[in-house]
Short mmCIF file of C-alpha atoms in Angstrom, two decimals:
data_model
loop_
_atom_site.label_atom_id
_atom_site.label_comp_id
_atom_site.label_asym_id
_atom_site.label_seq_id
_atom_site.Cartn_x
_atom_site.Cartn_y
_atom_site.Cartn_z
CA MET A 32 64.87 97.80 66.55
CA ALA A 33 66.58 94.68 66.70
CA LEU A 34 67.62 93.65 64.04
CA ARG A 35 66.57 91.23 62.12
CA TYR A 36 69.53 88.29 62.41
CA PRO A 37 71.54 87.51 59.44
CA GLN A 38 71.02 84.22 58.20
CA ARG A 39 73.80 83.51 54.60
CA MET A 40 76.73 85.55 53.91
CA SER A 41 79.65 86.14 51.50
CA ALA A 42 82.78 84.58 53.41
CA ALA A 43 86.59 83.38 52.08
CA ILE A 44 86.69 79.73 52.48
CA VAL A 45 89.60 77.59 53.45
CA PRO A 46 87.35 74.38 51.50
CA GLN A 47 90.98 72.62 52.60
CA HIS A 48 93.50 73.08 52.99
CA GLY A 49 96.97 73.97 50.95
CA ASP A 50 98.36 77.05 48.77
CA HIS A 51 96.90 80.72 48.87
CA THR A 52 94.61 79.19 45.18
CA VAL A 53 92.21 77.15 48.26
CA LEU A 54 90.73 79.95 49.05
CA ASP A 55 87.01 80.75 47.69
CA VAL A 56 84.85 83.42 48.05
CA ARG A 57 81.01 82.20 48.50
CA VAL A 58 78.43 84.22 49.30
CA ALA A 59 75.23 81.81 50.99
CA TRP A 60 77.64 80.69 53.85
CA PRO A 61 75.35 80.19 56.92
CA VAL A 62 76.15 82.57 60.21
CA ALA A 63 76.77 80.71 63.04
CA GLU A 64 74.20 81.43 66.62
CA CYS A 65 75.73 84.19 69.57
CA LYS A 66 75.93 81.91 71.80
CA GLU A 67 75.66 83.41 75.08
CA PHE A 68 79.09 85.51 75.98
CA GLU A 69 79.52 85.70 72.60
CA VAL A 70 79.42 88.58 69.84
CA LEU A 71 78.16 88.85 66.50
CA VAL A 72 79.83 91.83 64.66
CA GLU A 73 79.07 93.30 61.30
CA VAL A 74 82.54 92.94 60.25
CA LYS A 75 84.01 96.27 58.24
CA ALA A 76 87.61 94.93 57.59
CA THR A 77 90.15 92.81 58.02
CA ALA A 78 93.45 92.17 57.88
CA VAL A 79 95.52 88.28 56.54
CA SER A 80 98.91 87.66 58.86
CA ARG A 81 101.04 85.02 58.69
CA LEU A 82 99.40 82.90 61.19
CA ASP A 83 96.54 83.32 59.36
CA CYS A 84 97.66 81.57 55.68
CA LYS A 85 99.70 79.13 58.83
CA MET A 86 96.18 77.86 60.02
CA ARG A 87 95.77 77.94 55.77
CA SER A 88 97.98 76.00 55.05
CA GLY A 89 97.64 73.34 57.34
CA ASN A 90 101.10 73.70 59.83
CA LEU A 91 98.77 74.34 62.65
CA LYS A 92 97.21 70.59 63.02
CA ASN A 93 94.29 72.12 65.49
CA LYS A 94 92.05 74.32 62.40
CA LYS A 95 90.40 71.30 60.28
CA ALA A 96 88.83 72.61 57.39
CA PRO A 97 86.34 74.18 56.24
CA PHE A 98 87.02 77.42 57.94
CA ILE A 99 86.71 80.74 57.23
CA THR A 100 89.68 82.03 57.32
CA GLY A 101 90.94 85.96 59.25
CA LEU A 102 91.85 87.28 62.96
CA ASP A 103 92.13 90.06 62.94
CA VAL A 104 88.25 91.72 62.98
CA SER A 105 87.31 95.84 62.81
CA GLY A 106 83.24 96.70 62.73
CA VAL A 107 79.68 96.86 63.97
CA VAL A 108 78.37 95.09 67.26
CA TYR A 109 75.41 93.40 65.07
CA ALA A 110 74.51 91.09 68.46
CA VAL A 111 75.05 90.15 71.61
CA GLY A 112 74.84 86.63 73.40
CA ARG A 113 72.07 87.35 76.11
CA ARG A 114 75.09 87.54 79.22
CA VAL A 115 76.86 89.53 77.68
CA GLN A 116 77.74 93.20 79.22
CA ARG A 117 80.53 94.84 77.90
CA PHE A 118 79.56 95.68 74.30
CA LYS A 119 75.53 96.76 72.42
CA VAL A 120 74.43 96.84 69.02
CA GLY A 121 75.78 99.49 67.21
CA ASP A 122 79.78 99.88 68.81
CA GLU A 123 82.33 99.99 67.20
CA VAL A 124 84.60 97.85 68.72
CA PHE A 125 88.33 94.97 66.99
CA GLY A 126 89.96 92.03 68.15
CA TRP A 127 89.92 88.59 67.02
CA ALA A 128 87.52 86.27 65.88
CA LYS A 129 86.24 83.14 67.50
CA THR A 130 84.87 82.13 63.63
CA GLY A 131 86.30 83.90 60.72
CA ALA A 132 86.99 87.65 60.57
CA ALA A 133 87.41 87.18 56.85
CA ALA A 134 83.50 87.22 55.79
CA GLU A 135 80.24 90.07 56.23
CA TYR A 136 79.87 88.41 59.70
CA ALA A 137 82.03 87.47 62.19
CA ILE A 138 80.98 85.56 65.59
CA CYS A 139 84.07 87.04 68.92
CA GLU A 140 84.24 86.35 72.69
CA GLU A 141 83.41 88.99 74.36
CA SER A 142 86.33 89.16 75.35
CA ASP A 143 88.65 89.19 72.69
CA LEU A 144 86.86 92.20 71.43
CA CYS A 145 87.78 96.32 72.23
CA ILE A 146 86.12 99.87 71.56
CA LYS A 147 87.25 100.24 68.80
CA PRO A 148 90.01 103.44 69.09
CA ALA A 149 87.99 106.37 68.43
CA ASN A 150 91.56 108.02 65.66
CA LEU A 151 91.48 104.94 63.51
CA THR A 152 89.11 103.90 60.93
CA PHE A 153 87.64 100.26 60.39
CA PRO A 154 90.85 98.85 58.50
CA GLU A 155 93.27 100.82 60.63
CA SER A 156 91.60 98.87 63.24
CA ALA A 157 92.14 95.68 61.55
CA SER A 158 95.35 95.66 60.97
CA LEU A 159 96.65 95.84 64.73
CA PRO A 160 94.92 93.49 67.37
CA VAL A 161 97.19 90.29 65.82
CA CYS A 162 100.03 91.80 65.39
CA GLY A 163 99.82 94.70 67.87
CA ALA A 164 99.36 92.11 71.04
CA THR A 165 102.37 89.92 69.32
CA ALA A 166 104.76 92.21 69.73
CA TYR A 167 103.68 93.28 73.03
CA ALA A 168 103.96 89.91 75.03
CA ALA A 169 106.87 89.29 73.05
CA LEU A 170 108.61 92.40 74.53
CA VAL A 171 106.80 93.41 77.70
CA GLU A 172 105.70 90.54 78.96
CA LEU A 173 108.08 87.97 77.74
CA GLY A 174 111.39 89.87 77.10
CA LYS A 175 110.80 91.92 79.88
CA LEU A 176 111.77 95.39 77.66
CA GLN A 177 113.21 98.11 79.81
CA ARG A 178 112.89 101.59 79.41
CA GLY A 179 117.10 102.51 76.44
CA GLN A 180 117.75 99.17 76.29
CA ASN A 181 118.74 97.38 72.98
CA VAL A 182 116.68 95.39 70.96
CA LEU A 183 116.92 93.67 67.89
CA VAL A 184 113.58 92.62 65.79
CA ILE A 185 114.20 90.55 62.96
CA GLY A 186 111.85 90.67 60.54
CA ALA A 187 111.32 94.67 61.46
CA THR A 188 108.79 95.32 58.57
CA GLY A 189 106.38 92.62 58.87
CA GLY A 190 102.87 92.72 60.86
CA VAL A 191 104.95 91.90 64.38
CA GLY A 192 108.48 93.69 63.93
CA SER A 193 106.89 97.06 63.15
CA ALA A 194 104.30 96.87 66.01
CA ALA A 195 107.58 95.30 67.87
CA VAL A 196 109.46 98.59 66.25
CA GLN A 197 107.08 101.07 67.21
CA ILE A 198 106.46 99.97 71.43
CA ALA A 199 110.34 99.15 71.42
CA ARG A 200 110.78 102.75 70.82
CA HIS A 201 107.73 104.02 73.03
CA PHE A 202 110.82 102.30 75.52
CA LYS A 203 113.14 104.46 73.94
CA ALA A 204 114.55 102.00 73.20
CA ASN A 205 117.76 101.73 71.07
CA VAL A 206 116.13 99.30 68.02
CA HIS A 207 117.82 97.67 65.09
CA GLY A 208 116.37 95.67 62.97
CA VAL A 209 116.74 92.64 60.32
CA GLY A 210 114.43 92.40 57.22
CA SER A 211 114.15 91.92 53.65
CA GLY A 212 116.89 95.35 51.53
CA GLN A 213 114.41 96.98 49.68
CA HIS A 214 112.40 98.00 53.06
CA ALA A 215 115.28 99.71 54.74
CA GLU A 216 113.56 102.96 54.00
CA PHE A 217 110.34 101.51 55.55
CA ALA A 218 112.33 100.19 58.74
CA LYS A 219 113.94 103.42 58.39
CA ASP A 220 110.93 105.45 58.36
CA LEU A 221 109.51 103.28 61.87
CA GLY A 222 112.36 104.17 63.90
CA VAL A 223 115.44 101.75 63.27
CA SER A 224 117.94 103.14 63.65
CA ARG A 225 120.57 99.80 61.97
CA TYR A 226 119.52 98.03 59.57
CA VAL A 227 120.50 94.87 58.15
CA SER A 228 119.14 92.70 54.84
CA TYR A 229 119.57 89.27 55.53
CA ASP A 230 119.07 88.96 52.83
CA LYS A 231 122.11 89.76 50.70
CA GLU A 232 124.18 89.46 53.68
CA ASP A 233 124.90 87.84 57.03
CA PHE A 234 123.62 89.75 60.30
CA GLY A 235 125.14 87.31 62.40
CA VAL A 236 127.85 88.04 61.24
CA LYS A 237 127.58 91.87 60.40
CA LEU A 238 126.33 92.80 63.81
CA PHE A 239 129.83 91.16 65.77
CA GLY A 240 129.84 92.81 69.00
CA GLU A 241 126.45 93.88 69.26
CA CYS A 242 125.15 93.40 72.29
CA TYR A 243 121.43 92.89 72.63
CA ASP A 244 118.41 92.62 75.64
CA VAL A 245 116.02 91.68 73.53
CA ILE A 246 115.47 89.63 70.95
CA VAL A 247 112.09 89.69 69.19
CA ASP A 248 112.35 86.60 65.87
CA THR A 249 109.59 86.96 63.77
CA VAL A 250 110.77 85.23 61.28
CA GLY A 251 111.81 81.94 62.38
CA GLY A 252 114.33 79.09 61.87
CA ARG A 253 117.12 77.66 63.45
CA HIS A 254 119.69 79.53 60.96
CA MET A 255 118.26 83.78 63.08
CA TRP A 256 118.48 81.15 65.73
CA LEU A 257 121.91 80.72 66.49
CA ALA A 258 122.86 83.71 64.67
CA GLY A 259 120.15 85.56 67.46
CA LYS A 260 122.49 83.60 69.44
CA LYS A 261 126.15 85.00 69.10
CA LEU A 262 124.58 88.48 69.32
CA LEU A 263 121.96 87.97 72.65
CA ARG A 264 123.96 89.89 75.86
CA SER A 265 125.24 86.88 78.57
CA LYS A 266 122.78 85.46 81.47
CA THR A 267 119.92 88.26 81.50
CA GLY A 268 119.55 88.52 77.71
CA ARG A 269 116.05 87.81 76.33
CA PHE A 270 114.96 86.08 73.24
CA VAL A 271 111.67 85.70 72.23
CA SER A 272 109.74 84.06 69.06
CA THR A 273 107.50 84.99 67.38
CA ALA A 274 107.80 82.13 64.48
CA GLY A 275 108.44 78.67 64.85
CA LEU A 276 111.18 76.38 64.35
CA SER A 277 110.84 76.63 59.98
CA GLY A 278 110.12 79.69 59.20
CA SER A 279 107.40 80.08 56.83
CA GLU A 280 106.27 76.51 57.05
CA GLY A 281 105.17 76.84 61.10
CA ALA A 282 105.66 75.07 64.38
CA SER A 283 103.77 73.79 67.30
CA SER A 284 104.45 76.32 69.90
CA PHE A 285 105.51 73.33 72.25
CA LEU A 286 108.27 71.79 69.42
CA THR A 287 109.55 74.95 68.76
CA ALA A 288 109.93 75.49 72.22
CA ARG A 289 112.62 72.51 72.70
CA LYS A 290 114.65 73.87 70.04
CA LEU A 291 114.81 76.69 71.48
CA GLU A 292 116.34 75.27 74.37
CA SER A 293 118.45 73.06 72.70
CA ILE A 294 120.03 75.91 71.05
CA PHE A 295 119.86 78.47 74.21
CA ALA A 296 121.46 76.30 76.83
CA GLY A 297 122.87 77.68 79.46
CA GLY A 298 121.41 81.32 81.47
CA ASN A 299 119.89 83.89 78.67
CA ARG A 300 115.96 83.61 78.13
CA TYR A 301 114.97 82.13 75.85
CA SER A 302 109.99 82.17 75.12
CA VAL A 303 107.88 81.01 72.67
CA VAL A 304 105.07 83.91 72.21
CA ASN A 305 101.12 83.05 71.67
CA GLY A 306 99.65 87.12 71.77
CA LEU A 307 95.87 86.28 71.52
CA ASN A 308 95.55 87.78 75.21
CA SER A 309 92.84 89.50 76.01
CA ARG A 310 95.14 91.52 78.51
CA TYR A 311 97.36 92.51 75.17
CA LEU A 312 94.51 93.02 73.43
CA SER A 313 93.32 95.82 75.92
CA LYS A 314 97.12 97.53 75.79
CA VAL A 315 97.33 97.77 71.83
CA CYS A 316 93.95 99.78 72.65
CA GLU A 317 96.03 102.22 74.69
CA LEU A 318 98.28 102.59 73.14
CA CYS A 319 96.64 103.42 69.40
CA CYS A 320 94.19 105.48 71.83
CA ARG A 321 97.87 107.53 72.35
CA GLU A 322 99.68 106.71 69.40
CA ILE A 323 102.11 105.63 70.28
CA LEU A 324 101.40 102.16 67.65
CA ARG A 325 100.00 103.39 64.63
CA PRO A 326 98.71 100.88 61.34
CA THR A 327 101.45 100.05 58.95
CA ILE A 328 99.41 99.74 56.46
CA CYS A 329 100.38 98.94 52.71
CA THR A 330 98.06 97.22 50.72
CA SER A 331 94.39 97.03 50.79
CA LEU A 332 92.15 94.98 48.77
CA LYS A 333 88.24 93.62 48.66
CA LEU A 334 87.38 89.67 49.93
CA ASP A 335 86.96 88.58 46.75
CA GLU A 336 91.29 89.54 46.47
CA ILE A 337 91.58 86.95 49.34
CA ALA A 338 94.14 85.20 47.23
CA ARG A 339 95.62 87.52 46.02
CA ALA A 340 95.74 89.10 50.22
CA HIS A 341 98.14 85.68 51.30
CA ARG A 342 100.48 85.22 48.13
CA LEU A 343 101.55 88.98 49.68
CA VAL A 344 101.88 88.27 53.27
CA GLU A 345 103.67 84.43 52.42
CA THR A 346 105.89 86.29 49.83
CA GLN A 347 106.56 89.38 51.76
CA SER A 348 107.26 91.01 48.86
CA ILE A 349 105.96 94.18 50.93
CA PRO A 350 106.27 95.62 54.49
CA GLY A 351 103.62 96.35 57.27
CA LYS A 352 100.45 95.05 56.89
CA VAL A 353 97.96 93.30 53.55
CA VAL A 354 93.81 95.12 54.59
CA ILE A 355 90.47 93.36 52.87
CA THR A 356 87.65 95.80 53.56
CA LEU A 357 84.10 94.55 53.11
CA THR A 358 82.75 98.14 52.80
#
């Protein structure tokens, strides 16, 4: 028997752009209609990423308020559009949402979902789509990572950074990391062989003499890029940024690329990553099923604690991922 389509739901809304305090959980937000290639997911868990924070703050100009926050989604298919072929009602799925995932229901494009790995819970799978896909794109697609190469991850203990470390280790890379001094043990547990605290020392000076084939920058900012340039292998090294010009403030991919071009003029390769691609999500699913990529959840909160979750992610006060559970 077909399920009755829901009309209203609880959802975490960004009514206007601003800091984490603007977030507002509303209990009667309308549920969008599911179009022909779309899937309505009953959300079991979502996660908060720095991209969510940038959207909320207004640094990504293409996201107009009001809107539901949240990209990462994990849950159960509740309804499908008439031309959806890959999923049916009752399937357990994960991926990213079109209409915002911090809600009881989320609309997703069929192409933006995969069947949830059976070895992961809903919160665990919700912690991986955006950061896992971004890390894979940065290392493998753009970084052209080869087995046994030297890799530096700037921001190694965040969501993207911790995923990048795990993927690089799968390639038998020698992985060094840069991040907050208070997260050093977390980084070592991930497999980082050398870790430098950027809040206590200049990592460009500390790592002088090292030569990296791939550098993944998840923090952003001119200082990080200038320091990274000195450590990149001449001519063949690749520098990939997942962050904007001013780090937490963000910048468009175009502006970031232009600034990187001005810094990396010459033989070194540089790229700006966009991980929200279904090809990368399927790779994340494969890595999770093989237990190569594991969740790094440090805090689990409820929907009414969404503002706290955003604050934790923005201040980088904890490593790993912050997830929101809805059941």
